[in-house]
Short mmCIF file of C-alpha atoms in Angstrom, two decimals:
data_model
loop_
_atom_site.label_atom_id
_atom_site.label_comp_id
_atom_site.label_asym_id
_atom_site.label_seq_id
_atom_site.Cartn_x
_atom_site.Cartn_y
_atom_site.Cartn_z
CA UNK A 18 20.46 -222.51 -68.01
CA UNK A 19 17.50 -222.07 -70.06
CA UNK A 20 14.24 -223.85 -68.84
CA UNK A 21 11.65 -224.73 -70.86
CA UNK A 22 7.78 -226.20 -70.23
CA UNK A 23 6.99 -229.36 -71.78
CA UNK A 24 3.62 -231.24 -71.96
CA UNK A 25 3.52 -234.54 -71.91
CA UNK A 26 -0.01 -234.21 -74.10
CA UNK A 27 1.14 -232.34 -76.83
CA UNK A 28 -2.76 -231.15 -77.20
CA UNK A 29 -2.80 -229.55 -73.75
CA UNK A 30 -1.10 -226.46 -74.66
CA UNK A 31 -3.45 -225.78 -77.48
CA UNK A 32 -6.47 -226.67 -75.41
CA UNK A 33 -5.35 -224.01 -73.08
CA UNK A 34 -4.41 -221.37 -75.64
CA UNK A 35 -7.62 -222.02 -77.53
CA UNK A 36 -10.04 -219.21 -75.77
CA UNK A 37 -7.40 -216.28 -76.23
CA UNK A 38 -6.96 -217.93 -80.05
CA UNK A 39 -10.93 -217.68 -80.86
CA UNK A 40 -11.14 -214.20 -78.98
CA UNK A 41 -8.53 -213.00 -81.20
CA UNK A 42 -9.68 -214.38 -84.50
CA UNK A 43 -13.64 -213.89 -83.87
CA UNK A 44 -12.92 -210.20 -82.63
CA UNK A 45 -9.80 -209.45 -84.10
CA UNK A 46 -8.88 -211.10 -87.64
CA UNK A 47 -12.17 -211.65 -88.52
CA UNK A 48 -13.39 -208.23 -88.55
CA UNK A 49 -10.20 -206.80 -90.01
CA UNK A 50 -10.77 -209.44 -93.15
CA UNK A 51 -14.02 -208.30 -93.61
CA UNK A 52 -13.18 -204.50 -93.49
CA UNK A 53 -10.44 -205.40 -95.90
CA UNK A 54 -12.87 -206.86 -98.30
CA UNK A 55 -15.44 -204.32 -98.01
CA UNK A 56 -13.41 -201.55 -98.72
CA UNK A 57 -12.65 -202.64 -102.27
CA UNK A 58 -16.44 -203.49 -102.96
CA UNK A 59 -19.51 -201.66 -102.88
CA UNK A 60 -21.81 -203.05 -100.09
CA UNK A 61 -25.70 -202.84 -100.65
CA UNK A 62 -27.01 -200.96 -97.32
CA UNK A 63 -29.67 -203.31 -96.75
CA UNK A 64 -27.64 -206.70 -98.36
CA UNK A 65 -28.27 -208.00 -101.69
CA UNK A 66 -24.77 -208.50 -102.70
CA UNK A 67 -21.68 -206.69 -103.74
CA UNK A 68 -19.70 -205.21 -106.53
CA UNK A 69 -16.07 -205.11 -107.15
CA UNK A 70 -14.77 -201.11 -107.10
CA UNK A 71 -10.92 -201.66 -106.51
CA UNK A 72 -9.33 -198.58 -105.33
CA UNK A 73 -12.43 -196.31 -105.94
CA UNK A 74 -13.42 -195.98 -102.54
CA UNK A 75 -9.96 -195.16 -101.28
CA UNK A 76 -9.55 -192.65 -104.18
CA UNK A 77 -12.92 -190.93 -103.23
CA UNK A 78 -11.98 -190.84 -99.50
CA UNK A 79 -8.70 -189.12 -100.52
CA UNK A 80 -10.64 -186.77 -102.59
CA UNK A 81 -12.70 -185.66 -99.71
CA UNK A 82 -11.98 -182.25 -98.07
CA UNK A 83 -13.82 -183.11 -95.11
CA UNK A 84 -11.92 -186.20 -94.29
CA UNK A 85 -8.51 -184.36 -94.32
CA UNK A 86 -9.96 -182.00 -92.13
CA UNK A 87 -10.85 -185.29 -89.97
CA UNK A 88 -7.56 -186.49 -89.97
CA UNK A 89 -5.88 -182.90 -89.10
CA UNK A 90 -8.06 -182.39 -86.22
CA UNK A 91 -7.06 -186.12 -85.16
CA UNK A 92 -3.52 -185.19 -85.19
CA UNK A 93 -4.17 -182.24 -83.02
CA UNK A 94 -6.53 -184.25 -80.76
CA UNK A 95 -3.73 -186.97 -80.14
CA UNK A 96 -1.04 -184.59 -79.98
CA UNK A 97 -2.74 -182.10 -77.46
CA UNK A 98 -4.24 -184.89 -75.35
CA UNK A 99 -0.80 -186.94 -74.80
CA UNK A 100 1.09 -183.64 -73.76
CA UNK A 101 -1.14 -182.69 -71.55
CA UNK A 102 -1.79 -186.64 -70.12
CA UNK A 103 1.90 -187.54 -69.78
CA UNK A 104 2.77 -184.00 -68.66
CA UNK A 105 0.25 -183.98 -65.84
CA UNK A 106 1.31 -187.35 -64.60
CA UNK A 107 4.81 -186.76 -64.60
CA UNK A 108 4.49 -183.77 -62.48
CA UNK A 109 2.30 -185.70 -60.23
CA UNK A 110 4.57 -188.73 -60.06
CA UNK A 111 7.66 -186.33 -59.33
CA UNK A 112 5.57 -184.68 -56.15
CA UNK A 113 4.68 -188.64 -55.00
CA UNK A 114 8.31 -189.85 -55.55
CA UNK A 115 9.91 -186.96 -53.22
CA UNK A 116 7.52 -188.63 -50.47
CA UNK A 117 5.84 -185.21 -49.35
CA UNK A 118 3.72 -185.41 -46.61
CA UNK A 119 0.40 -186.93 -47.62
CA UNK A 120 1.70 -188.45 -50.82
CA UNK A 121 0.39 -192.25 -49.70
CA UNK A 122 -3.28 -190.71 -49.89
CA UNK A 123 -2.52 -189.06 -53.36
CA UNK A 124 -0.86 -191.90 -54.79
CA UNK A 125 -4.16 -193.67 -54.58
CA UNK A 126 -6.77 -190.54 -55.55
CA UNK A 127 -4.52 -189.99 -58.56
CA UNK A 128 -5.08 -193.60 -60.01
CA UNK A 129 -8.81 -193.45 -59.58
CA UNK A 130 -9.77 -191.94 -63.09
CA UNK A 131 -8.59 -194.77 -64.96
CA UNK A 132 -11.27 -196.61 -63.28
CA UNK A 133 -13.94 -194.63 -64.96
CA UNK A 134 -15.54 -195.11 -68.10
CA UNK A 135 -14.98 -192.97 -70.66
CA UNK A 136 -18.99 -192.25 -71.31
CA UNK A 137 -19.36 -191.96 -67.51
CA UNK A 138 -16.59 -189.28 -67.48
CA UNK A 139 -17.95 -187.88 -70.39
CA UNK A 140 -21.09 -187.28 -69.15
CA UNK A 141 -19.40 -185.75 -65.82
CA UNK A 142 -17.50 -183.39 -67.90
CA UNK A 143 -20.38 -181.88 -70.05
CA UNK A 144 -21.98 -180.83 -66.84
CA UNK A 145 -18.65 -179.53 -65.54
CA UNK A 146 -18.31 -177.29 -68.70
CA UNK A 147 -21.81 -176.57 -69.16
CA UNK A 148 -22.12 -172.86 -70.02
CA UNK A 149 -25.35 -172.23 -67.87
CA UNK A 150 -23.95 -173.70 -64.78
CA UNK A 151 -21.22 -173.86 -62.52
CA UNK A 152 -18.15 -171.77 -62.32
CA UNK A 153 -18.61 -171.63 -66.01
CA UNK A 154 -22.08 -170.23 -65.93
CA UNK A 155 -20.84 -167.60 -63.15
CA UNK A 156 -18.02 -166.72 -65.81
CA UNK A 157 -20.26 -166.43 -68.72
CA UNK A 158 -22.73 -164.13 -66.35
CA UNK A 159 -19.78 -161.86 -66.51
CA UNK A 160 -18.89 -162.21 -70.03
CA UNK A 161 -21.70 -163.51 -71.93
CA UNK A 162 -20.49 -166.15 -74.48
CA UNK A 163 -16.90 -166.52 -73.53
CA UNK A 164 -17.16 -170.06 -73.05
CA UNK A 165 -19.95 -171.97 -75.10
CA UNK A 166 -18.97 -175.65 -76.83
CA UNK A 167 -22.79 -175.90 -78.36
CA UNK A 168 -21.98 -173.24 -80.44
CA UNK A 169 -17.63 -172.65 -80.41
CA UNK A 170 -16.29 -175.73 -82.29
CA UNK A 171 -12.56 -174.98 -80.52
CA UNK A 172 -14.76 -174.67 -77.07
CA UNK A 173 -16.00 -178.30 -78.17
CA UNK A 174 -12.71 -179.92 -78.86
CA UNK A 175 -10.88 -178.17 -76.20
CA UNK A 176 -13.46 -179.62 -73.71
CA UNK A 177 -13.26 -183.18 -75.28
CA UNK A 178 -9.42 -182.98 -75.12
CA UNK A 179 -9.36 -182.09 -71.49
CA UNK A 180 -11.53 -185.01 -70.72
CA UNK A 181 -9.71 -187.35 -72.47
CA UNK A 182 -6.38 -186.16 -70.75
CA UNK A 183 -8.00 -186.44 -67.54
CA UNK A 184 -8.89 -190.18 -68.42
CA UNK A 185 -5.40 -190.90 -69.24
CA UNK A 186 -3.17 -189.33 -65.94
CA UNK A 187 -4.36 -192.32 -63.65
CA UNK A 188 -2.31 -194.69 -66.19
CA UNK A 189 0.68 -192.90 -66.88
CA UNK A 190 1.08 -191.72 -63.37
CA UNK A 191 1.32 -195.38 -62.54
CA UNK A 192 4.07 -196.11 -65.07
CA UNK A 193 5.95 -192.91 -64.46
CA UNK A 194 5.92 -193.42 -60.57
CA UNK A 195 7.25 -197.03 -61.14
CA UNK A 196 9.76 -195.61 -63.35
CA UNK A 197 10.88 -193.37 -60.94
CA UNK A 198 10.75 -195.38 -57.80
CA UNK A 199 13.10 -197.64 -59.65
CA UNK A 200 16.01 -195.01 -59.67
CA UNK A 201 18.55 -194.94 -57.22
CA UNK A 202 17.72 -192.36 -54.58
CA UNK A 203 21.57 -191.62 -54.12
CA UNK A 204 21.36 -189.64 -57.93
CA UNK A 205 18.80 -187.08 -56.91
CA UNK A 206 20.60 -186.81 -53.56
CA UNK A 207 24.11 -186.28 -55.30
CA UNK A 208 22.34 -183.37 -57.78
CA UNK A 209 20.85 -181.85 -54.71
CA UNK A 210 24.42 -181.72 -53.06
CA UNK A 211 25.51 -180.02 -56.32
CA UNK A 212 22.83 -177.56 -55.91
CA UNK A 213 20.62 -178.65 -58.78
CA UNK A 214 16.85 -177.68 -58.35
CA UNK A 215 14.28 -179.95 -58.50
CA UNK A 216 13.26 -179.03 -62.29
CA UNK A 217 16.93 -179.47 -63.10
CA UNK A 218 17.54 -182.84 -61.33
CA UNK A 219 13.96 -183.87 -63.29
CA UNK A 220 15.51 -182.70 -66.80
CA UNK A 221 18.97 -183.65 -66.56
CA UNK A 222 18.87 -186.66 -64.46
CA UNK A 223 15.24 -188.31 -63.91
CA UNK A 224 14.18 -187.98 -67.01
CA UNK A 225 17.01 -189.56 -69.38
CA UNK A 226 16.85 -192.38 -67.25
CA UNK A 227 13.31 -193.11 -67.49
CA UNK A 228 13.21 -192.74 -71.21
CA UNK A 229 12.14 -196.00 -71.96
CA UNK A 230 9.05 -195.58 -69.61
CA UNK A 231 8.33 -192.16 -71.79
CA UNK A 232 8.64 -193.93 -75.14
CA UNK A 233 6.16 -196.44 -74.22
CA UNK A 234 3.75 -194.46 -72.91
CA UNK A 235 4.32 -191.68 -75.78
CA UNK A 236 3.41 -195.04 -78.43
CA UNK A 237 0.33 -195.81 -75.62
CA UNK A 238 -1.08 -192.47 -75.57
CA UNK A 239 -1.00 -191.64 -79.43
CA UNK A 240 -2.93 -195.18 -80.15
CA UNK A 241 -5.23 -194.04 -77.53
CA UNK A 242 -6.08 -190.86 -78.81
CA UNK A 243 -6.87 -192.03 -82.37
CA UNK A 244 -8.49 -195.08 -81.39
CA UNK A 245 -10.31 -194.48 -78.05
CA UNK A 246 -11.91 -190.82 -78.30
CA UNK A 247 -15.15 -192.41 -79.88
CA UNK A 248 -17.02 -192.95 -76.56
CA UNK A 249 -16.22 -189.38 -75.31
CA UNK A 250 -17.12 -187.38 -78.54
CA UNK A 251 -20.34 -189.23 -78.69
CA UNK A 252 -21.69 -188.47 -75.28
CA UNK A 253 -20.15 -185.22 -75.27
CA UNK A 254 -20.30 -183.54 -78.66
CA UNK A 255 -21.84 -186.01 -81.25
CA UNK A 256 -18.95 -184.84 -83.46
CA UNK A 257 -20.36 -181.34 -83.37
CA UNK A 258 -20.69 -178.28 -83.55
CA UNK A 259 -20.54 -178.25 -87.16
CA UNK A 260 -18.09 -181.57 -86.82
CA UNK A 261 -15.72 -179.49 -85.13
CA UNK A 262 -15.23 -182.66 -82.99
CA UNK A 263 -15.68 -185.03 -85.59
CA UNK A 264 -12.40 -187.13 -85.34
CA UNK A 265 -11.17 -190.13 -87.92
CA UNK A 266 -12.73 -192.87 -85.50
CA UNK A 267 -16.29 -190.89 -85.36
CA UNK A 268 -16.79 -190.12 -89.18
CA UNK A 269 -16.06 -193.57 -89.54
CA UNK A 270 -19.22 -194.73 -87.19
CA UNK A 271 -21.01 -192.06 -88.63
CA UNK A 272 -20.72 -192.60 -92.23
CA UNK A 273 -20.92 -196.38 -91.87
CA UNK A 274 -23.74 -196.59 -89.10
CA UNK A 275 -25.78 -193.55 -89.56
CA UNK A 276 -25.01 -193.02 -93.46
CA UNK A 277 -25.10 -196.66 -94.10
CA UNK A 278 -21.80 -196.51 -96.54
CA UNK A 279 -20.41 -199.52 -95.22
CA UNK A 280 -17.72 -199.61 -98.45
CA UNK A 281 -16.43 -195.94 -97.39
CA UNK A 282 -16.41 -196.64 -93.69
CA UNK A 283 -14.35 -199.79 -94.17
CA UNK A 284 -11.99 -197.76 -95.95
CA UNK A 285 -11.56 -195.66 -93.53
CA UNK A 286 -10.95 -198.06 -91.02
CA UNK A 287 -8.23 -199.45 -93.28
CA UNK A 288 -6.70 -196.23 -93.38
CA UNK A 289 -6.68 -195.55 -89.79
CA UNK A 290 -5.46 -198.67 -89.10
CA UNK A 291 -2.47 -198.30 -91.28
CA UNK A 292 -1.72 -194.73 -89.90
CA UNK A 293 -1.62 -196.17 -86.08
CA UNK A 294 0.83 -198.81 -87.51
CA UNK A 295 2.94 -196.44 -89.66
CA UNK A 296 2.66 -194.00 -86.56
CA UNK A 297 4.21 -196.87 -84.26
CA UNK A 298 6.87 -197.73 -86.93
CA UNK A 299 8.20 -194.16 -87.04
CA UNK A 300 8.47 -193.76 -83.30
CA UNK A 301 10.50 -197.53 -82.99
CA UNK A 302 12.44 -196.35 -85.84
CA UNK A 303 13.61 -193.05 -85.44
CA UNK A 304 12.15 -191.94 -81.64
CA UNK A 305 13.60 -195.16 -80.09
CA UNK A 306 17.24 -194.19 -81.13
CA UNK A 307 16.86 -191.38 -78.41
CA UNK A 308 16.18 -194.20 -75.94
CA UNK A 309 18.56 -195.32 -73.89
CA UNK A 310 18.07 -198.72 -71.89
CA UNK A 311 21.14 -198.74 -69.74
#
């Protein structure tokens, strides 16, 4: 029998919802509407009105080869960070789920990275990967110049991707472990009795059964890679060297807040939002067909 909550005072539920509705309106819908308006106008850097520009901001944006390079870099960043983070998290969850010795301790330790703020992690990884100190410094003494993210764009991008993936491991680990522990142990035991190794049991038995969790984490990780990379890049590389780590969300910041091109930055934000929505739609439209919930 379906149960519903009824309030004697019809105003009370709206009062309870009001704080959340105000937050969503002020910090999401209002900025989005302003960005949409600015994307079709030419805003003065220091105020003083605006001029209607139509689709000129978007045409200028799509005609910029630097912007397309940023889009490709963002796609590579998102795919690499997602694969690394989810792959490591799934591996750790598989070991913890097997209840090996000391897994309870590691179960809590693996979650810690999720509690660290991105800028703090960026500062730590910047020192860890510094070419003049630590392990990397010792390697550079043997092979001078083999690692230097300050001058090599590929090294810098790889450093940021590793840091982003590390931050997401804790989040992914929690969901993977919860999904694995929901599976009947008899399935893995039956596979082991049939002679299947742990790797085959994971691929043939466990992974198909936790497909809904994998699908959810795939969406969340890709969205995070496109939208939450600003803090890391700003602290670790500032988009350098020579724009090698400049992804879409960071270019938006540079053009809007440093270049004072508010209209161009607004157009970029609209494109980024549409890209994330389209990516999510594609995953639900085609990828979800391979996911079985029963």
